Short mmCIF file of C-alpha atoms in Angstrom, two decimals:
data_model
loop_
_atom_site.label_atom_id
_atom_site.label_comp_id
_atom_site.label_asym_id
_atom_site.label_seq_id
_atom_site.Cartn_x
_atom_site.Cartn_y
_atom_site.Cartn_z
CA MET C 1 86.91 69.49 -121.25
CA ASN C 2 85.40 72.15 -119.36
CA LEU C 3 84.02 73.84 -122.40
CA ILE C 4 83.70 72.61 -125.97
CA LEU C 5 85.57 75.07 -128.40
CA ILE C 6 84.09 75.68 -132.32
CA GLU C 7 85.55 77.74 -134.71
CA SER C 8 83.84 80.28 -136.65
CA PRO C 9 84.29 78.58 -140.11
CA GLU C 10 82.49 75.59 -138.44
CA LEU C 11 79.16 77.03 -137.92
CA ARG C 12 76.17 77.39 -140.46
CA GLY C 13 74.13 80.29 -138.65
CA ASP C 14 73.70 79.13 -134.82
CA ARG C 15 74.31 75.51 -135.49
CA VAL C 16 77.63 72.94 -135.74
CA HIS C 17 77.80 69.89 -136.69
CA LEU C 18 80.81 67.74 -134.90
CA SER C 19 82.06 64.63 -135.51
CA ASP C 20 85.30 64.60 -133.97
CA ALA C 21 86.62 63.73 -130.67
CA ARG C 22 84.53 66.56 -129.19
CA ALA C 23 81.40 64.70 -130.16
CA GLU C 24 82.93 61.34 -128.39
CA HIS C 25 83.34 63.73 -125.50
CA ILE C 26 79.77 64.93 -125.71
CA THR C 27 78.34 61.67 -126.11
CA ALA C 28 80.80 59.47 -123.72
CA VAL C 29 82.27 61.41 -121.00
CA LEU C 30 79.31 64.38 -120.71
CA LYS C 31 76.94 61.66 -121.69
CA ALA C 32 74.36 64.53 -122.65
CA ARG C 33 70.97 63.66 -124.36
CA LEU C 34 68.98 64.96 -126.68
CA GLY C 35 67.68 68.56 -125.44
CA ASP C 36 71.25 69.08 -122.53
CA GLU C 37 72.87 71.89 -122.89
CA ILE C 38 76.43 71.75 -122.60
CA ARG C 39 78.95 74.53 -122.08
CA VAL C 40 80.83 75.93 -125.35
CA GLY C 41 82.96 78.71 -127.10
CA LEU C 42 83.72 80.35 -129.95
CA LEU C 43 87.78 80.28 -130.88
CA ASN C 44 89.03 83.89 -129.88
CA GLY C 45 85.81 84.78 -129.13
CA ASN C 46 82.59 84.64 -126.79
CA ARG C 47 81.60 81.51 -124.64
CA GLY C 48 77.79 80.34 -123.68
CA ARG C 49 75.59 77.40 -124.10
CA ALA C 50 74.68 75.09 -126.80
CA ALA C 51 71.60 72.87 -127.13
CA VAL C 52 71.92 69.29 -128.51
CA ILE C 53 69.51 69.01 -131.15
CA ALA C 54 70.83 66.05 -132.68
CA ILE C 55 72.62 62.71 -131.89
CA GLU C 56 73.69 60.27 -134.42
CA LYS C 57 75.88 57.65 -134.55
CA GLY C 58 79.31 59.73 -133.62
CA ALA C 59 77.84 62.84 -134.70
CA VAL C 60 76.23 65.61 -132.91
CA GLU C 61 74.36 68.76 -133.90
CA LEU C 62 74.33 71.68 -131.58
CA ASP C 63 72.58 74.66 -131.52
CA CYS C 64 75.12 77.44 -130.13
CA ARG C 65 74.50 80.78 -128.05
CA PHE C 66 77.63 82.42 -127.66
CA ASP C 67 76.82 85.29 -125.33
CA GLU C 68 79.21 85.54 -122.31
CA PRO C 69 82.33 87.03 -122.53
CA ALA C 70 85.37 85.31 -122.53
CA PRO C 71 87.83 85.60 -119.44
CA PRO C 72 89.77 88.53 -119.06
CA PRO C 73 92.94 87.85 -121.31
CA PRO C 74 96.28 86.82 -119.35
CA ARG C 75 98.61 89.24 -118.71
CA VAL C 76 101.62 87.25 -118.62
CA ASP C 77 103.42 86.43 -121.58
CA LEU C 78 106.61 83.58 -122.05
CA LEU C 79 109.61 83.86 -123.51
CA LEU C 80 111.19 80.41 -123.75
CA ALA C 81 114.24 78.96 -125.22
CA LEU C 82 113.07 76.13 -126.92
CA PRO C 83 113.20 72.74 -124.72
CA ARG C 84 112.99 69.37 -126.12
CA PRO C 85 110.21 68.73 -128.28
CA LYS C 86 109.30 65.62 -125.86
CA VAL C 87 108.97 68.27 -123.14
CA MET C 88 107.15 70.99 -125.58
CA ARG C 89 104.75 68.42 -126.86
CA ARG C 90 103.10 68.07 -123.28
CA LEU C 91 104.08 71.54 -122.21
CA TRP C 92 101.78 73.46 -124.78
CA ALA C 93 98.47 72.33 -123.14
CA GLN C 94 99.28 73.25 -119.65
CA LEU C 95 100.45 76.65 -120.88
CA ALA C 96 97.05 77.46 -122.46
CA ALA C 97 95.46 76.13 -119.46
CA MET C 98 97.17 78.25 -117.27
CA GLY C 99 96.78 81.42 -119.28
CA VAL C 100 99.50 82.96 -121.65
CA GLY C 101 98.99 85.57 -123.83
CA ARG C 102 102.41 85.31 -126.07
CA ILE C 103 104.33 82.42 -125.81
CA ILE C 104 107.52 83.14 -127.80
CA LEU C 105 109.88 80.43 -128.70
CA THR C 106 113.77 81.38 -128.98
CA ASN C 107 116.85 79.34 -129.78
CA ALA C 108 119.85 80.00 -127.37
CA TRP C 109 123.84 78.39 -126.94
CA LYS C 110 122.20 75.33 -124.91
CA VAL C 111 119.46 74.61 -127.23
CA GLU C 112 119.72 72.10 -129.80
CA LYS C 113 118.93 73.62 -133.68
CA MET C 114 117.51 70.22 -134.84
CA TYR C 115 114.76 70.85 -131.96
CA PHE C 116 113.56 73.45 -134.51
CA ASP C 117 112.76 71.51 -137.16
CA SER C 118 110.20 69.33 -135.12
CA HIS C 119 106.22 68.85 -135.41
CA VAL C 120 105.53 70.86 -132.37
CA LEU C 121 106.54 73.93 -133.78
CA ARG C 122 104.08 74.05 -137.23
CA PRO C 123 100.95 75.01 -136.53
CA GLU C 124 99.66 71.81 -136.94
CA GLY C 125 101.59 70.34 -134.14
CA TYR C 126 100.66 73.29 -131.38
CA ARG C 127 97.43 74.31 -132.40
CA PRO C 128 95.51 71.03 -131.23
CA PRO C 129 96.97 71.07 -127.66
CA LEU C 130 96.31 74.81 -127.26
CA ILE C 131 92.83 74.34 -128.13
CA GLU C 132 92.56 71.14 -125.48
CA GLY C 133 94.05 73.17 -122.91
CA LEU C 134 91.58 76.26 -123.05
CA GLN C 135 88.81 73.39 -123.37
CA GLN C 136 90.44 72.39 -120.00
CA ALA C 137 90.58 75.82 -118.75
CA GLY C 138 87.58 77.03 -120.19
CA ASP C 139 88.82 79.80 -121.92
CA THR C 140 88.54 80.87 -125.96
CA ARG C 141 91.89 82.79 -126.51
CA LEU C 142 94.38 81.15 -128.42
CA PRO C 143 97.71 81.96 -127.12
CA ASP C 144 99.92 83.96 -129.77
CA VAL C 145 102.78 81.78 -130.71
CA HIS C 146 106.00 82.94 -132.12
CA VAL C 147 109.34 81.51 -133.50
CA PHE C 148 113.08 82.75 -133.47
CA LYS C 149 116.00 81.07 -134.82
CA GLN C 150 118.44 83.66 -133.85
CA PHE C 151 118.62 85.19 -130.03
CA LYS C 152 119.88 88.21 -130.81
CA ILE C 153 117.84 89.33 -133.62
CA LEU C 154 114.85 88.75 -131.32
CA ILE C 155 116.03 90.55 -128.37
CA GLU C 156 117.84 93.51 -130.15
CA ASP C 157 114.90 93.80 -132.95
CA GLU C 158 112.04 92.10 -132.42
CA LEU C 159 111.32 92.13 -128.57
CA ASP C 160 110.09 95.86 -128.21
CA GLY C 161 107.82 95.18 -130.81
CA LEU C 162 106.17 91.91 -129.09
CA PHE C 163 106.50 92.82 -125.72
CA PRO C 164 106.24 97.23 -126.25
CA ASP C 165 105.39 98.05 -122.17
CA GLY C 166 105.28 96.24 -119.19
CA LEU C 167 107.92 94.28 -116.49
CA ARG C 168 110.47 92.00 -118.26
CA LEU C 169 111.61 89.15 -115.79
CA LEU C 170 114.53 86.29 -116.07
CA ALA C 171 114.03 83.32 -113.91
CA ARG C 172 116.81 81.32 -112.90
CA PRO C 173 117.18 79.42 -109.77
CA GLY C 174 119.64 80.36 -107.02
CA GLU C 175 119.80 83.86 -105.74
CA GLY C 176 117.22 86.84 -106.56
CA SER C 177 114.75 88.49 -105.45
CA SER C 178 110.88 86.34 -105.38
CA VAL C 179 108.62 86.36 -108.73
CA LEU C 180 105.90 87.83 -105.90
CA ASP C 181 108.25 90.97 -105.09
CA ALA C 182 108.67 91.53 -108.84
CA VAL C 183 105.28 91.62 -109.89
CA PRO C 184 104.09 94.63 -110.06
CA ALA C 185 100.45 95.98 -108.36
CA ALA C 186 99.48 97.84 -111.63
CA ARG C 187 96.03 96.46 -112.62
CA SER C 188 97.06 96.44 -116.35
CA GLY C 189 100.56 95.45 -116.58
CA ARG C 190 101.81 92.89 -118.43
CA VAL C 191 104.33 90.63 -117.20
CA LEU C 192 106.97 88.90 -119.89
CA LEU C 193 109.04 85.82 -118.19
CA ALA C 194 111.67 84.64 -119.56
CA VAL C 195 112.96 81.04 -118.91
CA GLY C 196 115.98 79.47 -120.10
CA PRO C 197 116.92 76.03 -121.58
CA GLU C 198 117.72 73.16 -119.52
CA GLY C 199 121.45 73.71 -118.89
CA GLY C 200 120.71 77.47 -118.25
CA TRP C 201 121.54 80.84 -120.22
CA ILE C 202 125.23 81.39 -121.32
CA PRO C 203 126.93 84.92 -119.62
CA TYR C 204 126.64 86.57 -123.08
CA GLU C 205 122.35 85.75 -123.15
CA GLU C 206 121.87 86.65 -119.54
CA GLU C 207 123.88 90.08 -120.25
CA LEU C 208 121.86 90.61 -123.42
CA LEU C 209 118.65 89.77 -121.30
CA THR C 210 119.30 92.51 -118.84
CA ALA C 211 120.45 94.75 -121.24
CA HIS C 212 117.00 94.44 -122.58
CA GLY C 213 115.45 95.42 -119.36
CA PHE C 214 115.37 91.95 -117.71
CA LEU C 215 115.33 91.52 -114.14
CA PRO C 216 116.37 88.65 -112.25
CA VAL C 217 113.96 86.77 -110.45
CA SER C 218 114.26 83.71 -108.48
CA MET C 219 111.74 80.43 -107.38
CA GLY C 220 114.53 79.40 -104.78
CA THR C 221 117.65 77.09 -105.20
CA ARG C 222 116.37 74.06 -106.59
CA PRO C 223 116.53 73.89 -110.62
CA LEU C 224 113.66 72.97 -112.11
CA ARG C 225 113.01 71.24 -115.39
CA THR C 226 111.58 73.55 -118.09
CA ASP C 227 108.25 72.78 -118.18
CA THR C 228 107.97 72.33 -114.17
CA ALA C 229 109.45 76.14 -114.38
CA CYS C 230 106.91 77.68 -116.77
CA LEU C 231 104.01 76.54 -114.86
CA ALA C 232 105.35 77.48 -111.39
CA LEU C 233 106.30 80.97 -112.72
CA LEU C 234 103.08 81.51 -114.25
CA ALA C 235 100.96 80.24 -111.30
CA LEU C 236 103.11 82.99 -109.20
CA ALA C 237 102.77 85.78 -111.70
CA HIS C 238 98.61 85.31 -111.91
CA ALA C 239 98.56 85.11 -108.39
CA LYS C 240 100.27 87.73 -107.76
CA GLN C 241 98.57 89.88 -110.56
CA ARG C 242 95.08 88.49 -109.01
CA ARG C 243 95.72 89.88 -105.47
CA GLU C 244 97.42 93.17 -106.04
CA ALA C 245 94.39 93.85 -108.36
CA GLY C 246 91.94 93.16 -105.49
CA TYR C 247 90.43 90.11 -107.21
CA HIS C 248 90.87 88.31 -103.75
CA SER C 249 87.87 86.28 -104.67
CA LEU C 250 87.76 85.84 -108.14
CA MET O 1 120.74 65.58 -112.94
CA ASN O 2 122.05 68.38 -111.19
CA LEU O 3 122.94 65.52 -108.65
CA ILE O 4 123.46 61.69 -108.82
CA LEU O 5 121.79 60.31 -105.66
CA ILE O 6 123.81 57.63 -104.31
CA GLU O 7 121.85 55.25 -101.81
CA SER O 8 123.40 53.76 -98.41
CA PRO O 9 123.79 50.29 -99.61
CA GLU O 10 125.70 51.29 -102.44
CA LEU O 11 128.61 52.27 -100.93
CA ARG O 12 131.99 50.42 -99.93
CA GLY O 13 133.68 52.97 -97.36
CA ASP O 14 133.56 56.29 -99.58
CA ARG O 15 133.56 54.53 -102.91
CA VAL O 16 130.62 53.57 -105.23
CA HIS O 17 130.82 51.76 -108.18
CA LEU O 18 127.98 52.90 -110.69
CA SER O 19 127.11 50.98 -114.05
CA ASP O 20 123.25 51.89 -115.08
CA ALA O 21 122.05 55.44 -116.28
CA ARG O 22 124.08 57.36 -113.33
CA ALA O 23 127.22 56.01 -114.81
CA GLU O 24 126.05 57.01 -118.31
CA HIS O 25 125.08 60.82 -117.44
CA ILE O 26 128.21 60.95 -116.07
CA THR O 27 130.46 60.09 -118.64
CA ALA O 28 127.55 61.09 -121.77
CA VAL O 29 126.16 64.34 -120.40
CA LEU O 30 128.83 65.88 -117.85
CA LYS O 31 131.62 64.06 -120.02
CA ALA O 32 133.21 63.92 -117.07
CA ARG O 33 137.07 62.36 -117.04
CA LEU O 34 139.57 61.04 -114.76
CA GLY O 35 139.82 63.26 -111.73
CA ASP O 36 137.05 65.41 -112.08
CA GLU O 37 134.75 66.33 -109.25
CA ILE O 38 131.02 65.81 -109.84
CA ARG O 39 128.28 66.71 -107.45
CA VAL O 40 126.58 64.13 -105.74
CA GLY O 41 124.13 63.17 -102.93
CA LEU O 42 123.06 60.70 -100.06
CA LEU O 43 119.40 59.25 -100.43
CA ASN O 44 117.84 60.94 -97.35
CA GLY O 45 121.26 62.45 -96.36
CA ASN O 46 123.89 65.01 -97.42
CA ARG O 47 124.79 66.63 -100.48
CA GLY O 48 128.74 66.16 -101.36
CA ARG O 49 131.05 66.31 -103.77
CA ALA O 50 133.03 62.90 -105.53
CA ALA O 51 135.92 62.45 -107.33
CA VAL O 52 135.66 60.32 -110.87
CA ILE O 53 138.23 57.40 -109.95
CA ALA O 54 137.69 55.26 -112.70
CA ILE O 55 135.95 55.18 -115.79
CA GLU O 56 135.54 51.67 -117.31
CA LYS O 57 132.90 50.60 -120.21
CA GLY O 58 129.46 51.96 -119.13
CA ALA O 59 130.80 52.06 -115.47
CA VAL O 60 132.10 54.63 -113.51
CA GLU O 61 133.81 54.45 -109.65
CA LEU O 62 133.36 57.44 -107.41
CA ASP O 63 135.31 58.49 -104.18
CA CYS O 64 132.39 60.62 -102.57
CA ARG O 65 132.34 63.28 -99.75
CA PHE O 66 129.11 64.09 -98.21
CA ASP O 67 129.82 66.99 -96.30
CA GLU O 68 126.80 69.59 -97.25
CA PRO O 69 123.51 69.57 -95.68
CA ALA O 70 120.81 68.69 -97.56
CA PRO O 71 118.69 71.54 -98.89
CA PRO O 72 115.63 72.37 -95.97
CA PRO O 73 112.84 69.69 -95.86
CA PRO O 74 109.95 71.43 -97.81
CA ARG O 75 107.14 72.93 -95.42
CA VAL O 76 104.48 71.84 -97.83
CA ASP O 77 102.51 68.37 -98.25
CA LEU O 78 99.98 67.28 -100.48
CA LEU O 79 96.80 65.34 -100.15
CA LEU O 80 95.35 64.30 -104.01
CA ALA O 81 92.77 62.57 -105.10
CA LEU O 82 94.32 59.55 -107.17
CA PRO O 83 94.88 60.82 -110.96
CA ARG O 84 94.49 58.54 -114.12
CA PRO O 85 98.23 56.46 -113.76
CA LYS O 86 99.25 58.10 -117.36
CA VAL O 87 98.79 61.54 -115.16
CA MET O 88 100.30 60.01 -112.02
CA ARG O 89 103.81 58.45 -113.48
CA ARG O 90 104.62 62.09 -115.26
CA LEU O 91 103.63 63.91 -111.88
CA TRP O 92 105.89 62.40 -109.37
CA ALA O 93 109.46 63.58 -110.65
CA GLN O 94 107.85 67.05 -111.07
CA LEU O 95 106.44 66.70 -107.46
CA ALA O 96 109.78 65.60 -106.05
CA ALA O 97 111.75 68.50 -108.03
CA MET O 98 109.32 71.28 -106.45
CA GLY O 99 109.93 69.77 -103.41
CA VAL O 100 107.12 67.97 -101.24
CA GLY O 101 107.27 66.33 -97.52
CA ARG O 102 104.74 63.84 -98.03
CA ILE O 103 102.42 63.38 -100.85
CA ILE O 104 98.99 61.09 -99.50
CA LEU O 105 97.11 59.52 -102.31
CA THR O 106 93.35 59.24 -101.84
CA ASN O 107 90.24 57.48 -103.45
CA ALA O 108 87.44 59.77 -104.32
CA TRP O 109 84.10 59.54 -105.38
CA LYS O 110 84.99 60.52 -108.66
CA VAL O 111 88.29 58.74 -108.93
CA GLU O 112 88.68 54.81 -110.41
CA LYS O 113 88.81 52.52 -108.73
CA MET O 114 91.25 50.58 -110.46
CA TYR O 115 93.53 53.21 -110.74
CA PHE O 116 95.03 52.01 -107.73
CA ASP O 117 96.02 48.34 -108.95
CA SER O 118 98.52 50.60 -111.21
CA HIS O 119 101.77 49.95 -110.61
CA VAL O 120 102.67 53.59 -110.55
CA LEU O 121 101.47 53.38 -106.96
CA ARG O 122 103.90 50.11 -105.83
CA PRO O 123 107.46 51.80 -104.66
CA GLU O 124 109.31 50.58 -107.54
CA GLY O 125 106.70 52.21 -109.51
CA TYR O 126 107.46 55.41 -107.64
CA ARG O 127 110.48 55.62 -106.28
CA PRO O 128 112.72 56.04 -109.67
CA PRO O 129 110.89 59.27 -110.84
CA LEU O 130 110.84 60.72 -107.04
CA ILE O 131 114.56 59.68 -107.27
CA GLU O 132 114.98 61.61 -110.70
CA GLY O 133 112.74 64.85 -109.22
CA LEU O 134 115.33 64.89 -106.28
CA GLN O 135 118.58 64.59 -108.92
CA GLN O 136 116.95 67.51 -111.45
CA ALA O 137 116.27 69.84 -107.92
CA GLY O 138 119.52 68.92 -106.02
CA ASP O 139 117.75 67.25 -103.45
CA THR O 140 118.37 64.17 -101.19
CA ARG O 141 115.07 63.85 -99.35
CA LEU O 142 112.79 61.11 -101.33
CA PRO O 143 109.23 62.41 -100.31
CA ASP O 144 107.11 60.35 -97.91
CA VAL O 145 104.07 58.37 -100.01
CA HIS O 146 100.92 57.01 -98.32
CA VAL O 147 98.06 55.84 -100.61
CA PHE O 148 94.57 55.14 -99.16
CA LYS O 149 91.60 53.74 -100.69
CA GLN O 150 89.14 54.55 -98.32
CA PHE O 151 88.69 58.42 -97.96
CA LYS O 152 86.40 58.91 -94.87
CA ILE O 153 89.02 57.00 -93.21
CA LEU O 154 91.99 58.53 -94.09
CA ILE O 155 90.52 61.87 -93.46
CA GLU O 156 88.99 60.66 -90.15
CA ASP O 157 91.02 58.48 -88.48
CA GLU O 158 94.76 58.96 -90.24
CA LEU O 159 94.77 62.12 -91.49
CA ASP O 160 95.63 63.49 -87.84
CA GLY O 161 98.23 61.27 -87.54
CA LEU O 162 100.22 62.61 -90.66
CA PHE O 163 99.14 65.51 -90.46
CA PRO O 164 99.03 66.68 -86.79
CA ASP O 165 99.72 70.75 -87.29
CA GLY O 166 99.41 73.11 -89.77
CA LEU O 167 97.82 74.90 -92.19
CA ARG O 168 95.00 72.25 -94.45
CA LEU O 169 94.25 74.22 -98.00
CA LEU O 170 91.42 72.65 -100.09
CA ALA O 171 92.04 74.00 -103.33
CA ARG O 172 89.63 74.55 -106.03
CA PRO O 173 88.18 76.73 -108.88
CA GLY O 174 86.02 79.37 -108.39
CA GLU O 175 85.55 81.76 -105.51
CA GLY O 176 88.16 81.58 -102.52
CA SER O 177 90.65 83.36 -100.87
CA SER O 178 94.06 83.15 -102.71
CA VAL O 179 96.74 80.81 -101.65
CA LEU O 180 98.96 83.41 -101.41
CA ASP O 181 96.82 85.06 -98.78
CA ALA O 182 96.28 81.85 -96.73
CA VAL O 183 99.72 80.43 -96.34
CA PRO O 184 100.93 81.35 -92.84
CA ALA O 185 104.21 83.80 -92.30
CA ALA O 186 104.88 81.27 -89.57
CA ARG O 187 108.70 79.96 -90.20
CA SER O 188 107.95 76.48 -89.15
CA GLY O 189 104.26 76.40 -89.71
CA ARG O 190 103.74 73.25 -92.28
CA VAL O 191 100.53 73.74 -95.38
CA LEU O 192 98.73 70.68 -96.54
CA LEU O 193 97.15 71.17 -99.76
CA ALA O 194 94.50 68.87 -101.05
CA VAL O 195 94.05 68.39 -104.57
CA GLY O 196 89.83 66.73 -106.14
CA PRO O 197 90.04 64.62 -108.85
CA GLU O 198 89.66 66.08 -112.33
CA GLY O 199 85.78 66.12 -111.64
CA GLY O 200 85.95 67.83 -108.30
CA TRP O 201 85.29 66.62 -104.93
CA ILE O 202 81.54 65.70 -104.54
CA PRO O 203 79.55 68.06 -101.65
CA TYR O 204 80.09 65.12 -99.02
CA GLU O 205 84.17 65.00 -99.85
CA GLU O 206 83.96 68.82 -99.44
CA GLU O 207 81.84 68.78 -96.46
CA LEU O 208 83.87 66.26 -94.60
CA LEU O 209 87.35 68.09 -95.54
CA THR O 210 85.86 71.22 -94.34
CA ALA O 211 84.92 69.45 -90.79
CA HIS O 212 88.07 68.58 -90.85
CA GLY O 213 90.20 71.83 -91.02
CA PHE O 214 90.78 72.28 -94.42
CA LEU O 215 89.66 75.88 -95.44
CA PRO O 216 88.81 76.30 -99.24
CA VAL O 217 91.53 78.28 -101.54
CA SER O 218 91.56 79.34 -105.46
CA MET O 219 93.89 79.98 -107.74
CA GLY O 220 91.11 81.81 -110.21
CA THR O 221 88.47 80.56 -112.12
CA ARG O 222 90.30 78.34 -114.81
CA PRO O 223 89.48 74.66 -113.68
CA LEU O 224 93.59 72.90 -114.21
CA ARG O 225 93.93 69.55 -114.96
CA THR O 226 95.14 67.73 -111.60
CA ASP O 227 98.97 67.93 -112.18
CA THR O 228 98.82 71.30 -113.94
CA ALA O 229 96.98 72.53 -110.51
CA CYS O 230 99.70 70.51 -107.77
CA LEU O 231 102.48 72.22 -109.48
CA ALA O 232 101.06 75.26 -109.24
CA LEU O 233 99.64 75.11 -105.78
CA LEU O 234 103.01 73.92 -104.58
CA ALA O 235 104.94 76.59 -106.64
CA LEU O 236 102.63 79.17 -104.81
CA ALA O 237 102.72 77.62 -101.13
CA HIS O 238 106.84 77.33 -101.59
CA ALA O 239 107.27 81.20 -102.62
CA LYS O 240 105.25 82.23 -100.04
CA GLN O 241 106.86 80.72 -97.49
CA ARG O 242 110.11 81.58 -98.77
CA ARG O 243 108.88 85.20 -98.85
CA GLU O 244 106.73 85.29 -95.44
CA ALA O 245 110.15 83.82 -93.79
CA GLY O 246 112.23 86.67 -94.57
CA TYR O 247 114.61 84.57 -97.18
CA HIS O 248 114.19 86.94 -100.30
CA SER O 249 117.45 86.15 -101.88
CA LEU O 250 117.60 82.46 -101.02
#
């Protein structure tokens, strides 16, 4: 954890009493003592510093000052055919750490319907790992999560609302221009990256996506696992956005 | 698996008898029948196709033709401060899938010594997940693995032998030029990416690395977990190498 995230309802004034894994982290990993300052963040709010004002058995009391802005919001969103729950469970934290604004999960022909019953798709299943990823990366903004069981309805009726402007890219192994060439120079432009199921989209799905503005891009000829592909794509989109925007040294 | 990897000692002429997870994959996932052709590869050799010539209970007999070259060898190597065994265990397959020529694991001040006793560092621990990653990506070349318990000896005495030419990059969060700007245009150039332990390199280690030609690069201000950082860096280096070499559509 490079930041301890605190939620507004936990605060009493500037103070918060922690007795969960965060308290454990503060005492056992950071080895903080009375009076030490640690880095904190307010979920979906500012970052800042907190003084350790009390340490009891398994609990810590902090006096917080949230006076630094959060990092700039990610300008990348993800449209992902739901992977196996085991893969999705591991992916949440890594997506939040890399930085993604909105995560849109969808059914597809090659996604097993029963995946949608998994605990990893419920807020109590994905919120903790998302927060873990934010704490790793020093961010405070929880990605938006949307789950669609009907691919056609998502693409035809809902997507323009969720992702009104910006570039839509469809990642697949094989031929196709590089993500690096596709991601635009515009400082404010958003990118939506579509990643298919392990077995790939079926032709009908690819046609629907391209009919709705998705441009095919490739990371080469090696088929990657869903989780590997998502992280690689996010890395490329972020690096290109940073670079084109002239943020060479951020 | 997008390719079934076979090792030379398993072959009798062009034939191989499989009775392990590969046989299971061929019958249960690929649902191959007698006479069907499947994609195969010879470990560290060519790729090709094999005809299914017998299916028994839990076993498959293949007639192989290895007549297609393997994908081009990755031109990226990795120097990685050994992460926790749990992280390393998951990372092997993803590294092999993304494509990496040589994986050099090292001790560092913030690496716990006992990690080096882990099963994940023994060939019987890392070979199966590396092969799994190759089968995912359709590659046949097993990455070279080297393990060093002494950072100073590695950097001062061994590294020039393991990585004689090419660009050495030191990844760290914060300031620094982008990997995209650092990776060279040269078609034949290799890149060695150094990734530190979760807590970072200590100043002495960074100084030793920079004194031995490592240039600092950054992927932004978000500190990432070791595994996420490795995959993101590999994605950037590969994308830049593909792009600069003019392989826009490979």
